[in-house]
Coordinates of C-alpha atoms in Angstrom, one line a residue:
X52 CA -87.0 -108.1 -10.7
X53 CA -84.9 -108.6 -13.5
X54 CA -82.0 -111.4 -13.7
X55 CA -78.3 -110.2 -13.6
X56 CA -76.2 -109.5 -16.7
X57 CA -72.9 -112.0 -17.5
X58 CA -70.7 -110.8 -20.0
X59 CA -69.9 -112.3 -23.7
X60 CA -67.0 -114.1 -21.8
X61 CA -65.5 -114.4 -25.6
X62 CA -64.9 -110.9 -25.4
X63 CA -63.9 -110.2 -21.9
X64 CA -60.9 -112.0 -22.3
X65 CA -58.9 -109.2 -24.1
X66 CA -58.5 -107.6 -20.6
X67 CA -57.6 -110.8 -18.4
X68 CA -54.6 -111.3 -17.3
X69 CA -52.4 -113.5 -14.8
X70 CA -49.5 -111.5 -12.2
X71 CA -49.7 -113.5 -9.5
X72 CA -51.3 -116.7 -7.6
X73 CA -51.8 -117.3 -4.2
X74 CA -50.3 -120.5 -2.7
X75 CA -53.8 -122.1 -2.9
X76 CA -54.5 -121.3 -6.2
X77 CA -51.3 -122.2 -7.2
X78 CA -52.3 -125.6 -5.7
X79 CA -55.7 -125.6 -7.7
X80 CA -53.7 -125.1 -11.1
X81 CA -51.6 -128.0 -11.0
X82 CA -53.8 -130.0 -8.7
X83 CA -57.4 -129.7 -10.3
X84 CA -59.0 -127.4 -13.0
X85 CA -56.5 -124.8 -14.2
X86 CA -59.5 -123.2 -16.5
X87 CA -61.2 -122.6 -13.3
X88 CA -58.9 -120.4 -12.0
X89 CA -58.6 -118.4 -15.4
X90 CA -62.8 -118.1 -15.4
X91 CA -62.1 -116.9 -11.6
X92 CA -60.1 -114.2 -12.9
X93 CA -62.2 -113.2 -15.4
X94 CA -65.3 -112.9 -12.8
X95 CA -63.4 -110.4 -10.4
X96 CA -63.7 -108.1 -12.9
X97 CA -67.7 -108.8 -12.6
X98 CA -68.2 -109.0 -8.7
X99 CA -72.2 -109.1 -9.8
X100 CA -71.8 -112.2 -11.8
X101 CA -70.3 -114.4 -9.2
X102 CA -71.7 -117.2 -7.4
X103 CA -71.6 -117.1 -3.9
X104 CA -68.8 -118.9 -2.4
X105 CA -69.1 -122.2 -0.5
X106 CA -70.8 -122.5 2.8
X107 CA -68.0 -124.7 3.7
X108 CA -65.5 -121.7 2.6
X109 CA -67.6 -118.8 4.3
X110 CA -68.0 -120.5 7.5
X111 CA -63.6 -121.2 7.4
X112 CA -63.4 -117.6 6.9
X113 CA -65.6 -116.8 9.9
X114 CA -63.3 -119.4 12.1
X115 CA -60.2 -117.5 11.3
X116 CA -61.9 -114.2 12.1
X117 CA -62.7 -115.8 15.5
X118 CA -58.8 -117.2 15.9
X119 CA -57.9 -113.7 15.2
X120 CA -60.0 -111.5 17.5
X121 CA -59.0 -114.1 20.9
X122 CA -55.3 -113.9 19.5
X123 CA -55.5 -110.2 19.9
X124 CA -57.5 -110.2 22.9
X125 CA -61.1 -108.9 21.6
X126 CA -63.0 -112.1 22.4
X127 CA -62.4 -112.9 25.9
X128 CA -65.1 -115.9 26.4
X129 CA -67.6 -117.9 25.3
X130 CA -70.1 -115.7 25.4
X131 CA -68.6 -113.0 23.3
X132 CA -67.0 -115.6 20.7
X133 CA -70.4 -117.1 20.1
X134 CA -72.3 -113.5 19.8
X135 CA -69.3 -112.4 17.1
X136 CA -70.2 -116.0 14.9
X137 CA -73.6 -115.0 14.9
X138 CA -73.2 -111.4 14.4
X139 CA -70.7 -112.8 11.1
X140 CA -73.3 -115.6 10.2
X141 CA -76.0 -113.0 9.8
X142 CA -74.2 -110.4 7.9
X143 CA -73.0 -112.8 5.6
X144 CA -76.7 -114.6 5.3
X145 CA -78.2 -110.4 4.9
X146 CA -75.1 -110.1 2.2
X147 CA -76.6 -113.5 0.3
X148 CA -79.9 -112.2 0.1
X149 CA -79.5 -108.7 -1.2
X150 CA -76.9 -110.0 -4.0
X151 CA -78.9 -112.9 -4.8
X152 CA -82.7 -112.1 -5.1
X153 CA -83.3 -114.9 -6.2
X154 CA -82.1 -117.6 -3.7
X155 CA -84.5 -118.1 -1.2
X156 CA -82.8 -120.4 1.3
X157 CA -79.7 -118.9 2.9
X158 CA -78.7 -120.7 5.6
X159 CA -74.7 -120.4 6.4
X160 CA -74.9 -122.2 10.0
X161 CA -73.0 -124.7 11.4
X162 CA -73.0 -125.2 15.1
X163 CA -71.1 -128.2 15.1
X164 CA -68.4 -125.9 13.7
X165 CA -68.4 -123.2 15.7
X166 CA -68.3 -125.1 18.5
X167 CA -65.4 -126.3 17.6
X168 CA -63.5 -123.2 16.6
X169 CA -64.7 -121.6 20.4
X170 CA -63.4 -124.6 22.0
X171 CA -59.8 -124.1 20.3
X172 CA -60.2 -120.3 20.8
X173 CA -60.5 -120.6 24.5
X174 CA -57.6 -122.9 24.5
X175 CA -56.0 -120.1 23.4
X176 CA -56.9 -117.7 25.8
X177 CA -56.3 -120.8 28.6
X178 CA -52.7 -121.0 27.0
X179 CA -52.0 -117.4 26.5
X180 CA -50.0 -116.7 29.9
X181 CA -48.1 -120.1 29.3
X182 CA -47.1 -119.7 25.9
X183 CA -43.4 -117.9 24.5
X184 CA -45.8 -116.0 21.9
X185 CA -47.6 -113.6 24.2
X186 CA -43.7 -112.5 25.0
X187 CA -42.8 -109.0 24.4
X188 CA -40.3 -109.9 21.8
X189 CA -43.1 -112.2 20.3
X190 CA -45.3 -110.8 17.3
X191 CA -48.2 -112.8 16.1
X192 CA -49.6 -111.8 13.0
X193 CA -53.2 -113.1 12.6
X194 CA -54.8 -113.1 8.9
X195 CA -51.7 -111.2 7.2
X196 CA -51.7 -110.3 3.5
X197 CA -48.4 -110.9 2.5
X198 CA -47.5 -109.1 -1.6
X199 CA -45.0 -110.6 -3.3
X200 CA -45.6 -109.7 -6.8
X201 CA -41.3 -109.9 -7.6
X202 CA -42.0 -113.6 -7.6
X203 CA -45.0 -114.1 -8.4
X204 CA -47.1 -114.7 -5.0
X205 CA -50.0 -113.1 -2.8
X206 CA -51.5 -114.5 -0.6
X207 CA -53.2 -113.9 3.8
X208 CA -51.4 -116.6 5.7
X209 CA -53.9 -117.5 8.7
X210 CA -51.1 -116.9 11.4
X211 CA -47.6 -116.2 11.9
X212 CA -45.4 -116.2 15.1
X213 CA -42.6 -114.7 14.8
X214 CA -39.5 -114.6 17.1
X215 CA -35.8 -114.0 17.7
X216 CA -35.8 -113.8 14.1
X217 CA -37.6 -117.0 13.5
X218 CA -40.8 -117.8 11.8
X219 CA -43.8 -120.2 12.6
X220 CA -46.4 -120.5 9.7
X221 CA -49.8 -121.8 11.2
X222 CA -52.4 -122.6 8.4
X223 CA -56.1 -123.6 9.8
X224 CA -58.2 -126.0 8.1
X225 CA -61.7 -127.3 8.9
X226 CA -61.1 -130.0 6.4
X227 CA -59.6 -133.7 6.0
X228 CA -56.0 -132.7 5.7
X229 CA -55.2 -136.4 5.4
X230 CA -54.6 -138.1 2.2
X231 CA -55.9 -141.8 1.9
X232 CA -52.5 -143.3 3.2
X233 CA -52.6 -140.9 6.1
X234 CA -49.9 -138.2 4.6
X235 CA -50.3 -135.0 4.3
X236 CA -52.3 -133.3 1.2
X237 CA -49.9 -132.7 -1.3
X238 CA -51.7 -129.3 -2.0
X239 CA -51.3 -128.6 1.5
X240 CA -47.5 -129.4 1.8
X241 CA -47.1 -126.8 -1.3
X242 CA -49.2 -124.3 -0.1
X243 CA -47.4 -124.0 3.3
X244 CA -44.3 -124.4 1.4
X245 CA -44.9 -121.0 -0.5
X246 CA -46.3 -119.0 2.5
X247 CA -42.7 -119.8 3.5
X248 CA -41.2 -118.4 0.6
X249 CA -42.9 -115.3 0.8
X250 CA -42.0 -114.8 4.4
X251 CA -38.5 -115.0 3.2
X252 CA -38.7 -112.9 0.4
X253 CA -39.9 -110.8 2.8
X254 CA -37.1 -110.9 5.2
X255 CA -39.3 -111.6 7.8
X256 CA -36.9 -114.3 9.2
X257 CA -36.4 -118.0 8.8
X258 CA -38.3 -120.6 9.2
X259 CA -38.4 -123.1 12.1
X260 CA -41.9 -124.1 12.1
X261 CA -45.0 -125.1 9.4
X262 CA -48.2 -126.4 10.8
X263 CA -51.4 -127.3 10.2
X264 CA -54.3 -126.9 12.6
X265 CA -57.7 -128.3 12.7
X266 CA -60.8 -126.8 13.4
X267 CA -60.6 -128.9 17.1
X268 CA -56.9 -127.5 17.4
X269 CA -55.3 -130.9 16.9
X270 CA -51.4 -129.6 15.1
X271 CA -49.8 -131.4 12.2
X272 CA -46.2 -130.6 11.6
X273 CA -44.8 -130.4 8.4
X274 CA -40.7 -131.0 7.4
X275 CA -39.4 -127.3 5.9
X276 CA -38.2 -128.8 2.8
X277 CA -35.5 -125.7 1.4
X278 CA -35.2 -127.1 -2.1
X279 CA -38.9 -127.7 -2.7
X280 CA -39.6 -124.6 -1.6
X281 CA -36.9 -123.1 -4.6
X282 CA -38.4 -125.3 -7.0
X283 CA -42.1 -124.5 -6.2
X284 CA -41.4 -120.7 -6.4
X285 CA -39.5 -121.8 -10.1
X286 CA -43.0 -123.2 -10.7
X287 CA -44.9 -120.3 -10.0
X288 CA -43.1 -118.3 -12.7
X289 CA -43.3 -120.5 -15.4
X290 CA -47.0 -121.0 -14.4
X291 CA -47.5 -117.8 -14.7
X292 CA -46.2 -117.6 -17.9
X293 CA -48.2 -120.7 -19.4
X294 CA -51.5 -119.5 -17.6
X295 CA -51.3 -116.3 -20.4
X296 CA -50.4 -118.0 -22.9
X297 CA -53.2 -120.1 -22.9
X298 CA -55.0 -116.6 -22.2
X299 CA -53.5 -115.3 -25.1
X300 CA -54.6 -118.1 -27.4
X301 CA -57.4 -118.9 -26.0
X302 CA -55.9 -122.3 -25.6
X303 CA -58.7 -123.5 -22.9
X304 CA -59.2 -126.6 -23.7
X305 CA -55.6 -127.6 -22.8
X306 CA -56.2 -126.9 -19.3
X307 CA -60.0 -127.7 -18.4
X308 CA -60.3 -130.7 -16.1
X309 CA -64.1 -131.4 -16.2
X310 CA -64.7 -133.9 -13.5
X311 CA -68.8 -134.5 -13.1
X312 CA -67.9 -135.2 -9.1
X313 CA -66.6 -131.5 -9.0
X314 CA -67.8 -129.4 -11.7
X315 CA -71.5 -129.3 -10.3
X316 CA -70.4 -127.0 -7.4
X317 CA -67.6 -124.9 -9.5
X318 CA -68.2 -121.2 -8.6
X319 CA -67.7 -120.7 -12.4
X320 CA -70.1 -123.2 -13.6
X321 CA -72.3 -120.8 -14.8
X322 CA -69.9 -119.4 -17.7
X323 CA -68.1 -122.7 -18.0
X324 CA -69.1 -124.6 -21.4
X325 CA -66.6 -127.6 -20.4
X326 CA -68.9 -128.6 -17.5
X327 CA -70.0 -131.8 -16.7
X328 CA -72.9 -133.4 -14.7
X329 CA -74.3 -136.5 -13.3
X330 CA -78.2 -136.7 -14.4
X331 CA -78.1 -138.4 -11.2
X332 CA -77.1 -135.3 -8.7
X333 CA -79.9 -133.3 -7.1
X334 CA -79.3 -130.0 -8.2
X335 CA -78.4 -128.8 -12.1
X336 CA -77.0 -126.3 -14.3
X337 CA -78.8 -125.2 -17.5
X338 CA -78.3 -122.7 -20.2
X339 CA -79.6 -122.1 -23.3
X340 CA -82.1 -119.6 -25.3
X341 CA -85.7 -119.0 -24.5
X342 CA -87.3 -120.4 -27.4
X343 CA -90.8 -120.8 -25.9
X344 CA -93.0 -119.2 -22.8
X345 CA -95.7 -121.4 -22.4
X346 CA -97.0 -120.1 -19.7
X347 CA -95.6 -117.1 -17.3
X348 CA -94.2 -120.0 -15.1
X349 CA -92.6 -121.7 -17.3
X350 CA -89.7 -121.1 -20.4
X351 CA -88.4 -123.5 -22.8
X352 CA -84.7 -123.6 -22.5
X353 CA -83.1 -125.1 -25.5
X354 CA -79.0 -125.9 -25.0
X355 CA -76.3 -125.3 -27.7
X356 CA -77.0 -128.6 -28.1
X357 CA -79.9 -128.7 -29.2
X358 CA -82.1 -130.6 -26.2
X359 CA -84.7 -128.3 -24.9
X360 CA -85.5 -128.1 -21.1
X361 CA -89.2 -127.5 -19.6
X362 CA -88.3 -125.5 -16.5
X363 CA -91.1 -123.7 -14.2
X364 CA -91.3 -122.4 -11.0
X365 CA -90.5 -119.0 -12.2
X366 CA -93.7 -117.2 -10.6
X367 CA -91.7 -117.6 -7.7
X368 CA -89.2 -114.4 -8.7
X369 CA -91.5 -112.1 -9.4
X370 CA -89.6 -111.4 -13.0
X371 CA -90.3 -107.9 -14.5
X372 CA -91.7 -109.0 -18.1
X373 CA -91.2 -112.4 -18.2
X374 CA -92.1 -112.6 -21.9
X375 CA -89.1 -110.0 -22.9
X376 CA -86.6 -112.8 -22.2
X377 CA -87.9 -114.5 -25.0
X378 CA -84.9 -115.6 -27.4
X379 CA -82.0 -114.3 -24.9
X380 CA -79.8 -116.7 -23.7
X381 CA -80.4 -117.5 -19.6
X382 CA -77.9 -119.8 -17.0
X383 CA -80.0 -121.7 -14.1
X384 CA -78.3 -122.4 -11.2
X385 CA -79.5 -125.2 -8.6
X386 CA -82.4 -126.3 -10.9
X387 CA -84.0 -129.4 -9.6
X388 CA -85.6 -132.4 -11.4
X389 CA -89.7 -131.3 -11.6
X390 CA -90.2 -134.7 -9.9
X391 CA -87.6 -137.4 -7.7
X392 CA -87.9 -139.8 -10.4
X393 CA -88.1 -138.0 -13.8
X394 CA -86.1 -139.0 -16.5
X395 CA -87.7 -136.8 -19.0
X396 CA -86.7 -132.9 -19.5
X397 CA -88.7 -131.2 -16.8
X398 CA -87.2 -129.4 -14.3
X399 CA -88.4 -126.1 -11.6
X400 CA -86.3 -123.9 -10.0
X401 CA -86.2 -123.9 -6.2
X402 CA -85.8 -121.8 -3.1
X403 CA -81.7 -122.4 -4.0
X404 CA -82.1 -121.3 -7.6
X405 CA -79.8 -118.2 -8.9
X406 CA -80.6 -116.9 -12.7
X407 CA -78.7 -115.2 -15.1
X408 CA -78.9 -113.6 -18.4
X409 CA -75.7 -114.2 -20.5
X410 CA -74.9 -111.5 -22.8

């Protein structure tokens, strides 16, 4: 086995650039780390370079594909809404594992999840016969990609119902959609916000209706505010236009929001050299050269700035010629302390490790 290439990211830079944001992303600019979302871009242009996404994301993706198939009548009970999460579980767990030799542990579960999404999705086959949307002149658009490049936006809203020439923007969440006074997330107000705009743009009709639905099926309404809407979608372009700029200049540092709460489970943490950590967290990122193989379990890592790093375990990977990675430049993901209460610079990897060789 041999670990997977990452670009001179220095380099790759001449053929980033920004045409549009989705209304979450948008969100992630202003909200947290703008330099994320530039690093993001760069990746998709390296689909083998990126770190898996979040179990948390994965398994929301899975409950929207479950909302989707009862909506249109493919899952019809219990039985077949629970076989379709595992069949999804396990192709996304096989996926893990032949992208990521190296991870060991792939376990995307969460039964506590999906039986919530199955009990909301039989409340909507319960409700189907009841409810104005199953209508002939209803359409209900599960999962729709909505391009709107003119102004700046892409984005798949989760579910639109649309009728007599009125629109209903549903947006699922399996997350606390509460901020600590009990208000809506601002990031969620915006987002739904521009999923509106684009319906308009779109001429898809007007809006009467933006909600947010938990994983249980509880709703939260939120006021359709016209000019916040005209002044997000102002946002977007001049966002836009600052997001290459700093592209252009290679103006980073203007925008990077290193937070050591957040940046330990970035999906670009691996090429970011902002990141931050807390000695104190469980599982680490490290980079540097191989300046020593003491054994073949074991390299000397030795950072940029200038600490070295004892890290073994690597007998686990089965590496095609260990010894040839000697002075190249390699990124451990999920590297854990050699022992609970080390302080000193040992660490192994673990059946959650990913490695990378940075060009």
């Amino acid at each position: 086995m041999k670990f997977e290439q990452i670009p001179n990211i220095e380099k790759a830079w001449e053929n980033v650039s920004v045409e549009t944001l989705s209304p979450s992303t948008f969100s992630w600019v202003h909200d947290g780390c703008a330099y994320q979302v530039l690093l993001q871009r760069l990746l998709n242009s390296y689909p083998l370079c990126q770190l898996p996404s979040h179990r948390n994301t994965t398994i929301g993706t899975i409950v929207h594909k479950i909302y989707e198939l009862t909506t249109k009548g493919r899952l019809r009970n219990f039985t077949e809404m629970r076989d379709k999460w595992e069949e999804m579980i396990k192709a996304e767990e096989d996926k893990l594992a032949i992208k990521y030799p190296t991870l060991k542990s792939i376990n995307l579960n969460d039964y506590d999840k999906r039986n919530k999404a199955i009990k909301y999705a039989l409340g909507i086959i319960k409700n189907r016969n009841t409810k104005s949307e199953d209508s002939s002149n209803v359409s209900v658009l599960s999962e729709k990609y909505l391009d709107c490049k003119e102004i700046g936006l892409k984005g798949v809203a989760d579910k639109l119902i649309i009728a007599n020439g009125k629109v209903a923007i549903i947006d699922y969440k399996s997350g606390q959609v509460l901020d600590s006074e009990g208000n809506v997330k601002k990031e969620y107000v915006t987002q739904l916000h521009l999923y509106a705009a684009m319906c308009e743009h779109l001429n898809m009709g007007s809006i009467n209706k933006l909600a947010l639905v938990y994983i249980n099926g509880a709703e939260i309404l939120v006021d359709y505010d016209y000019e916040l809407k005209d002044k997000l979608c102002n946002d977007v372009a001049s966002t836009i236009g600052r997001l290459n700029d700093i592209i252009e200049r290679r103006a980073f540092v203007e925008v990077v929001k290193a937070d050591s709460s957040k940046c330990g489970n970035c999906s670009c943490r691996h090429i970011c050299k902002y990141r931050l950590e807390n000695e104190e967290d469980y599982y680490h990122t490290i980079a540097g050269a191989v300046t020593e193989e003491p054994s073949t379990n074991m390299y000397v890592i030795t950072e940029d700035s200038g600490t070295s790093r004892y890290i073994s375990g690597l007998d686990e990977f089965s590496v095609d010629n260990a010894h040839e990675y000697l002075n190249k430049r390699l990124v451990f993901i999920n590297i854990i302390k050699a022992s609970p209460n080390s302080e000193d610079s040992a660490y192994k990897a673990c059946d959650s490790s990913i490695i990378f060789e940075q060009l």
